Coordinates of N, CA and C in Angstrom, one line a residue:
M1 N 1.7 -0.9 -16.4 CA 1.3 0.5 -17.0 C 0.7 1.6 -16.0
P2 N 1.3 2.8 -16.0 CA 0.9 3.7 -14.9 C -0.2 4.2 -15.3
I3 N -0.9 5.1 -14.5 CA -2.3 5.5 -14.6 C -2.2 6.4 -16.0
D4 N -3.1 6.2 -17.1 CA -3.5 7.2 -18.0 C -4.0 8.5 -17.7
Y5 N -3.2 9.6 -17.4 CA -4.0 10.5 -17.0 C -5.0 11.4 -17.8
Q6 N -4.7 11.1 -19.1 CA -5.5 11.7 -20.1 C -7.0 10.9 -20.1
K7 N -6.8 9.7 -19.8 CA -8.1 8.9 -19.5 C -8.9 9.3 -18.4
L8 N -8.1 9.5 -17.3 CA -8.6 9.7 -16.1 C -9.3 11.0 -16.2
Q9 N -8.8 12.1 -16.8 CA -9.1 13.4 -16.7 C -10.8 13.4 -17.3
K10 N -10.6 12.6 -18.8 CA -11.8 12.4 -19.6 C -12.8 12.0 -18.8
V11 N -12.6 10.7 -18.0 CA -13.5 10.1 -17.3 C -14.2 11.2 -16.0
L12 N -13.2 11.8 -15.4 CA -13.7 12.7 -14.3 C -14.7 13.9 -14.8
V13 N -14.3 14.3 -16.1 CA -15.2 15.6 -16.6 C -16.2 14.7 -17.1
E14 N -16.2 13.8 -18.0 CA -17.6 13.1 -18.5 C -18.6 12.8 -17.6
S15 N -18.1 12.1 -16.5 CA -18.8 11.8 -15.5 C -19.3 12.7 -14.4
E16 N -18.9 13.8 -14.9 CA -19.2 15.3 -14.2 C -19.0 15.1 -12.6
L17 N -18.1 14.3 -12.2 CA -17.1 14.4 -11.0 C -16.3 15.6 -10.8
L18 N -15.9 16.2 -11.9 CA -15.1 17.5 -11.8 C -15.6 18.4 -12.8
T19 N -15.6 19.6 -12.8 CA -15.9 20.4 -13.9 C -14.3 20.7 -14.4
K20 N -14.4 21.4 -15.7 CA -13.4 21.4 -16.6 C -12.5 22.5 -15.7
D21 N -13.1 23.5 -15.1 CA -12.5 24.5 -14.2 C -11.8 23.7 -13.2
Q22 N -12.3 22.9 -12.3 CA -11.9 22.2 -11.1 C -10.6 21.3 -11.8
L23 N -10.8 20.7 -13.0 CA -10.0 20.0 -13.4 C -8.6 20.9 -13.7
N24 N -8.8 21.9 -14.5 CA -7.5 22.7 -14.6 C -7.0 23.4 -13.5
M25 N -7.7 23.6 -12.5 CA -7.2 24.2 -11.3 C -6.2 23.2 -10.6
A26 N -6.6 21.8 -10.8 CA -5.8 20.8 -10.1 C -4.8 20.6 -10.8
Q27 N -4.8 20.5 -12.3 CA -3.5 20.4 -13.0 C -2.6 21.4 -12.9
E28 N -3.2 22.8 -12.6 CA -2.1 23.8 -12.5 C -1.5 23.3 -11.1
K29 N -2.2 23.5 -10.0 CA -1.5 22.8 -8.7 C -0.5 21.8 -8.9
S30 N -1.1 20.7 -9.8 CA 0.0 19.4 -9.9 C 1.2 19.9 -10.5
H31 N 1.1 20.9 -11.4 CA 2.6 21.3 -12.2 C 3.4 22.3 -11.2
S32 N 2.6 23.0 -10.6 CA 3.4 24.0 -9.7 C 4.0 23.6 -8.7
T33 N 3.5 22.1 -8.1 CA 4.0 21.6 -6.9 C 4.9 20.5 -7.2
N34 N 4.7 20.0 -8.6 CA 5.3 18.9 -8.9 C 5.0 17.6 -8.2
L35 N 3.7 17.7 -8.0 CA 2.9 16.3 -7.2 C 2.1 15.8 -8.3
P36 N 1.7 14.5 -8.2 CA 0.8 14.0 -9.2 C -0.4 14.4 -9.0
L37 N -1.1 14.3 -10.1 CA -2.6 14.8 -10.2 C -3.4 13.9 -9.3
E38 N -3.3 12.9 -8.9 CA -4.0 12.0 -8.2 C -4.0 12.4 -6.7
K39 N -2.7 13.0 -6.4 CA -2.5 13.2 -4.8 C -3.1 14.7 -4.7
I40 N -3.0 15.4 -6.1 CA -3.8 17.1 -5.7 C -5.2 16.6 -5.6
L41 N -5.9 15.9 -6.2 CA -7.3 15.9 -6.5 C -7.7 15.3 -4.9
S42 N -7.1 14.3 -4.3 CA -7.5 13.8 -3.1 C -7.1 14.8 -1.8
E43 N -5.9 15.4 -1.9 CA -5.3 16.2 -0.9 C -6.3 17.8 -0.7
Y44 N -6.5 18.2 -1.9 CA -7.3 19.4 -1.9 C -8.6 18.9 -2.2
E45 N -9.1 18.0 -2.0 CA -10.3 17.6 -1.7 C -11.6 17.8 -3.0
F46 N -10.8 17.7 -4.0 CA -11.8 17.7 -5.4 C -12.4 16.6 -5.3
L47 N -12.0 15.3 -5.0 CA -12.8 14.2 -4.6 C -12.1 13.4 -3.3
S48 N -13.0 12.8 -2.7 CA -12.1 11.9 -1.8 C -11.4 10.8 -2.3
G49 N -10.4 10.4 -1.6 CA -9.6 9.5 -2.1 C -10.1 8.1 -2.5
E50 N -11.2 7.8 -1.6 CA -11.9 6.5 -1.9 C -12.6 6.8 -3.1
H51 N -13.2 7.7 -3.5 CA -13.8 7.9 -4.8 C -12.9 7.8 -5.9
L52 N -12.0 8.5 -5.7 CA -10.9 8.7 -6.7 C -10.3 7.3 -7.0
G53 N -10.0 6.8 -5.9 CA -9.3 5.1 -6.1 C -10.3 4.2 -7.0
Q54 N -11.5 4.7 -6.5 CA -12.7 3.8 -7.5 C -12.5 3.8 -8.9
V55 N -12.6 5.2 -9.1 CA -12.5 5.9 -10.6 C -11.3 5.2 -11.0
I56 N -10.2 5.3 -10.7 CA -8.8 4.7 -11.3 C -8.9 3.3 -11.3
A57 N -9.7 2.6 -10.3 CA -9.6 1.0 -10.6 C -10.6 0.7 -11.5
D58 N -11.6 1.2 -12.0 CA -12.5 1.2 -13.1 C -11.7 1.2 -14.3
I59 N -10.9 2.3 -14.3 CA -9.8 2.6 -15.9 C -8.7 1.4 -15.8
F60 N -8.5 0.6 -14.4 CA -7.8 -0.2 -14.9 C -8.2 -1.8 -15.0
E61 N -9.6 -1.6 -14.7 CA -10.5 -2.8 -14.5 C -10.1 -3.7 -13.9
V62 N -9.8 -3.2 -12.5 CA -9.8 -4.2 -11.3 C -10.4 -3.6 -9.9
P63 N -10.7 -4.2 -9.0 CA -11.4 -3.8 -7.9 C -10.7 -3.0 -7.1
F64 N -11.0 -2.0 -6.5 CA -10.6 -1.0 -5.5 C -10.4 -1.5 -4.1
V65 N -9.4 -1.4 -3.6 CA -9.2 -1.7 -2.1 C -8.9 -0.3 -1.3
N66 N -9.8 0.1 0.0 CA -9.2 1.0 0.6 C -8.5 0.3 2.0
L67 N -7.2 0.2 1.9 CA -6.3 -0.4 2.8 C -6.5 0.2 4.5
K68 N -7.0 1.6 4.5 CA -7.4 2.0 5.6 C -8.6 1.1 6.4
K69 N -9.1 0.4 5.9 CA -10.6 -0.2 6.4 C -10.0 -1.9 6.7
K70 N -8.9 -2.2 6.1 CA -8.1 -3.6 6.4 C -7.3 -4.0 7.5
S71 N -7.7 -5.0 7.8 CA -6.5 -5.2 9.2 C -6.0 -6.4 8.4
I72 N -4.4 -6.2 8.2 CA -3.5 -7.0 7.6 C -2.8 -8.0 8.6
E73 N -2.9 -9.2 8.3 CA -2.2 -10.3 9.4 C -0.7 -10.3 8.8
D74 N 0.2 -10.4 9.7 CA 1.6 -10.1 9.7 C 2.3 -11.5 8.7
G75 N 1.6 -12.8 8.6 CA 2.0 -13.7 7.9 C 1.5 -13.4 6.5
V76 N 0.5 -12.7 6.0 CA 0.1 -12.2 4.7 C 1.0 -11.1 4.2
L77 N 1.2 -10.2 5.1 CA 1.7 -9.0 4.9 C 3.4 -9.5 4.5
R78 N 3.9 -10.3 5.1 CA 5.5 -10.7 4.7 C 5.8 -11.6 3.5
I79 N 4.5 -12.0 2.9 CA 4.7 -12.7 1.6 C 5.4 -12.0 0.6
I80 N 5.1 -10.6 0.6 CA 6.3 -9.9 -0.3 C 7.2 -9.2 0.5
P81 N 8.3 -9.4 0.4 CA 9.5 -8.8 1.2 C 9.4 -7.2 1.2
E82 N 9.7 -6.6 2.3 CA 9.4 -5.5 2.6 C 10.3 -4.5 1.5
L83 N 11.6 -4.9 1.1 CA 12.2 -4.2 0.1 C 11.4 -4.0 -1.1
V84 N 10.7 -5.2 -1.8 CA 10.1 -5.2 -2.8 C 8.8 -4.5 -2.6
A85 N 8.1 -4.6 -1.8 CA 6.8 -4.0 -1.5 C 7.3 -2.6 -1.4
K86 N 8.1 -1.9 -0.8 CA 8.4 -0.5 -0.8 C 8.7 0.0 -2.1
K87 N 9.8 -0.7 -2.9 CA 10.1 -0.2 -4.2 C 8.9 -0.5 -5.4
Q88 N 8.3 -1.3 -5.3 CA 7.2 -1.5 -6.1 C 5.6 -0.8 -5.7
N89 N 5.8 -0.2 -4.5 CA 4.5 0.2 -4.0 C 3.3 -0.7 -4.2
I90 N 3.7 -1.8 -3.5 CA 2.6 -2.9 -3.5 C 2.7 -3.4 -2.2
I91 N 1.4 -4.2 -1.8 CA 1.4 -5.0 -0.5 C 0.2 -6.0 -0.3
S92 N 0.6 -7.2 0.1 CA -0.3 -8.2 0.2 C -1.2 -7.8 1.2
F93 N -2.6 -8.0 1.2 CA -3.4 -7.7 2.2 C -4.4 -8.7 2.8
D94 N -4.5 -9.8 1.8 CA -5.5 -11.1 2.3 C -4.9 -12.2 1.6
R95 N -5.4 -13.3 2.0 CA -5.3 -14.4 1.2 C -6.3 -15.5 1.5
D96 N -7.0 -15.9 0.5 CA -8.1 -17.1 0.5 C -7.8 -18.0 -0.9
Q97 N -8.8 -19.0 -1.0 CA -8.8 -20.1 -1.6 C -8.5 -19.6 -3.4
G98 N -8.7 -18.4 -3.6 CA -8.6 -17.6 -4.8 C -7.4 -17.0 -5.0
G99 N -6.3 -16.9 -4.0 CA -5.2 -16.6 -4.1 C -4.6 -15.5 -3.3
I100 N -3.5 -14.8 -3.6 CA -2.9 -13.9 -2.7 C -3.7 -12.4 -3.3
K101 N -4.3 -11.6 -2.3 CA -5.0 -10.4 -2.9 C -3.6 -9.3 -2.6
V102 N -3.6 -8.7 -3.6 CA -2.4 -7.6 -3.6 C -2.9 -6.2 -4.2
A103 N -2.4 -5.4 -3.3 CA -3.0 -3.9 -3.5 C -1.7 -3.4 -4.2
M104 N -2.1 -2.9 -5.4 CA -1.0 -2.2 -6.1 C -1.2 -0.7 -6.7
F105 N -0.5 0.2 -6.8 CA -0.5 1.7 -7.5 C -0.6 1.3 -8.9
D106 N -0.1 0.4 -9.5 CA 0.2 0.1 -10.9 C -0.4 -1.4 -10.9
P107 N -1.7 -1.7 -11.2 CA -2.0 -3.2 -11.4 C -1.7 -3.9 -12.7
G108 N -1.1 -3.1 -13.6 CA -0.6 -3.2 -14.8 C 0.8 -4.0 -14.9
D109 N 1.3 -3.9 -13.5 CA 2.7 -4.4 -13.8 C 2.9 -5.8 -13.6
E110 N 3.0 -6.4 -15.0 CA 3.0 -7.9 -15.1 C 4.4 -8.7 -14.1
E111 N 5.3 -8.0 -14.6 CA 6.6 -8.6 -13.9 C 6.5 -8.7 -12.3
I112 N 6.0 -8.0 -11.7 CA 5.8 -8.0 -10.2 C 4.7 -9.1 -9.7
I113 N 3.6 -9.2 -10.5 CA 2.8 -10.3 -10.5 C 3.4 -11.6 -10.7
Q114 N 4.3 -11.9 -11.6 CA 4.8 -13.1 -12.0 C 6.1 -13.4 -10.9
F115 N 6.5 -12.5 -10.6 CA 7.3 -12.8 -9.1 C 6.8 -13.5 -8.2
I116 N 5.6 -12.7 -7.7 CA 4.9 -13.3 -6.4 C 4.3 -14.6 -6.7
Q117 N 3.7 -15.0 -8.0 CA 3.2 -15.9 -8.4 C 4.4 -17.3 -8.2
K118 N 5.7 -16.8 -8.7 CA 6.8 -17.9 -8.9 C 7.0 -18.2 -7.5
K119 N 7.5 -17.0 -6.5 CA 7.9 -17.4 -5.3 C 6.9 -18.0 -4.3
T120 N 5.5 -17.7 -4.5 CA 4.4 -18.2 -3.8 C 3.7 -19.8 -4.3
G121 N 3.9 -19.7 -5.8 CA 3.2 -20.8 -6.4 C 1.7 -20.7 -6.1
E122 N 1.1 -19.6 -6.0 CA -0.4 -19.3 -5.8 C -0.7 -18.3 -6.8
Q123 N -2.2 -17.9 -7.2 CA -2.6 -17.0 -8.0 C -2.5 -15.7 -7.3
V124 N -2.3 -14.6 -7.9 CA -2.4 -13.2 -7.4 C -3.5 -12.4 -8.1
V125 N -4.6 -12.1 -7.1 CA -5.5 -11.2 -7.3 C -5.3 -9.8 -7.0
R126 N -5.3 -9.1 -8.2 CA -4.8 -7.6 -8.1 C -5.9 -6.7 -7.7
Y127 N -5.4 -5.7 -7.1 CA -6.5 -4.6 -6.4 C -5.8 -3.3 -6.6
F128 N -6.6 -2.3 -6.9 CA -5.8 -1.1 -6.9 C -5.9 -0.5 -5.8
A129 N -5.2 0.6 -5.2 CA -5.2 1.2 -4.1 C -4.6 2.5 -4.3
M130 N -4.7 3.5 -3.5 CA -4.0 4.9 -3.6 C -2.6 4.8 -3.1
S131 N -1.7 5.5 -3.7 CA -0.2 5.3 -3.3 C 0.0 5.6 -1.8
N132 N -0.6 6.8 -1.4 CA -0.6 6.9 0.1 C -1.2 6.1 1.2
D133 N -2.2 5.2 0.6 CA -2.6 4.2 1.5 C -1.8 3.0 1.3
I134 N -1.1 2.7 0.4 CA -0.3 1.7 0.6 C 1.0 2.0 1.3
S135 N 1.5 3.5 1.2 CA 2.5 3.6 2.1 C 2.6 3.5 3.4
E136 N 1.1 4.1 4.0 CA 0.6 3.9 5.3 C 0.6 2.3 5.7
A137 N 0.1 1.6 4.5 CA 0.1 0.2 5.1 C 1.4 -0.6 5.3
L138 N 2.3 0.1 4.5 CA 3.6 -0.4 4.6 C 4.3 -0.2 5.6
A139 N 3.8 0.5 6.8 CA 4.6 0.8 7.9 C 4.2 -0.3 8.7
H140 N 3.1 -1.3 8.4 CA 2.8 -2.4 9.1 C 4.2 -3.1 9.5
Y141 N 5.2 -3.3 8.3 CA 6.4 -3.9 8.4 C 7.3 -3.4 9.6
N142 N 7.2 -2.0 9.7 CA 8.1 -1.5 10.9 C 7.6 -1.9 12.3
R143 N 6.1 -1.8 12.3 CA 5.5 -2.1 13.4 C 5.8 -3.6 13.9
G144 N 5.7 -4.6 13.0 CA 6.0 -6.0 13.2 C 7.7 -6.1 13.9
L145 N 8.4 -5.5 13.0 CA 9.9 -5.4 13.6 C 10.1 -4.9 15.0
K146 N 9.4 -3.8 15.4 CA 9.1 -3.2 16.7 C 9.0 -4.2 17.7
E147 N 7.8 -4.8 17.3 CA 7.2 -5.9 18.4 C 8.1 -7.0 18.7
E148 N 9.0 -7.7 17.6 CA 10.0 -8.6 17.6 C 11.1 -8.0 18.5
F149 N 11.4 -6.8 18.4 CA 12.7 -6.4 19.1 C 12.2 -6.3 20.8
D150 N 10.9 -5.6 20.9 CA 10.3 -5.4 22.1 C 10.2 -6.8 22.8
D151 N 9.8 -8.1 22.1 CA 9.7 -9.4 22.7 C 11.2 -10.0 23.1
I152 N 12.2 -9.4 22.4 CA 13.6 -10.0 22.4 C 14.2 -9.1 23.8
I153 N 13.7 -7.9 24.0 CA 14.2 -7.1 25.0 C 13.3 -7.9 26.4
K154 N 12.2 -8.2 26.4 CA 11.5 -8.4 27.4 C 12.0 -9.9 27.9
Q155 N 12.5 -10.9 27.0 CA 12.9 -12.0 27.0 C 14.3 -12.0 28.0
N156 N 15.2 -10.9 27.3 CA 16.3 -10.8 27.9 C 16.5 -10.1 29.5
I157 N 15.5 -9.3 29.4 CA 15.1 -8.7 30.9 C 14.7 -10.0 32.1
E158 N 13.8 -10.8 31.4 CA 13.4 -11.9 32.5 C 14.5 -12.8 32.4
A159 N 15.1 -13.1 31.6 CA 16.4 -14.1 31.9 C 17.4 -13.5 32.9
A160 N 17.7 -11.9 32.8 CA 18.5 -11.3 33.7 C 17.9 -11.6 35.0
R161 N 16.7 -11.4 35.2 CA 16.0 -11.4 36.6 C 16.3 -12.7 37.1
Q162 N 16.1 -13.6 36.3 CA 16.3 -15.1 36.9 C 17.4 -15.4 37.4
K163 N 18.5 -14.9 36.9 CA 19.9 -15.1 37.5 C 20.3 -14.5 38.8
T164 N 21.0 -15.3 39.3 CA 21.3 -14.7 41.0 C 22.5 -13.9 40.9
G165 N 22.9 -13.3 41.8 CA 24.1 -12.3 41.6 C 25.2 -13.0 41.4
E166 N 25.5 -14.4 41.8 CA 26.7 -15.1 41.5 C 26.8 -15.4 40.2
D167 N 25.7 -15.5 39.4 CA 25.7 -15.9 38.2 C 25.8 -15.0 37.0
L168 N 25.7 -13.6 37.7 CA 26.1 -12.6 36.5 C 27.5 -12.1 36.6
E169 N 28.1 -12.0 35.4 CA 29.3 -11.5 35.1 C 29.3 -10.0 35.2
L170 N 30.3 -9.6 36.1 CA 30.3 -8.1 36.4 C 31.3 -7.8 35.9
P171 N 31.8 -6.6 35.5 CA 33.3 -6.2 34.9 C 34.3 -5.8 36.1

């Protein structure tokens, strides 16, 4: 279940995090730019991304995670295949005896939770994370791939250096 924007707006005004005027300005900007309200609220600094993320996590009744403050191990990252992670806006960021900790923009997505549980045989602990934080964290997949290619290139260079001129096949 995606973010309930009416509930979010109500919480922001009732908790006095935003005035009605600020909320109206943000809504107008959201409509005129065709960007989601949460993106407008954080980018135009009505609220910090972390503060807004905590509010949204409270609405979903799950913990909030700031992925910018997390170091994600490659093995944990790759629990969820890259294509699935990017399509579903989800990333695994930790694993412990309680299960796999997964940051999601839509923690109500039961289908993806069941997929991960079936694939791993482990429990999934849901966390809410801001969409842009998940996107930035997903760049770790590319960094891992780049490192693998760098290692392959280094190995090939070293193997070529070890061969003598006679061993090398020249055209």
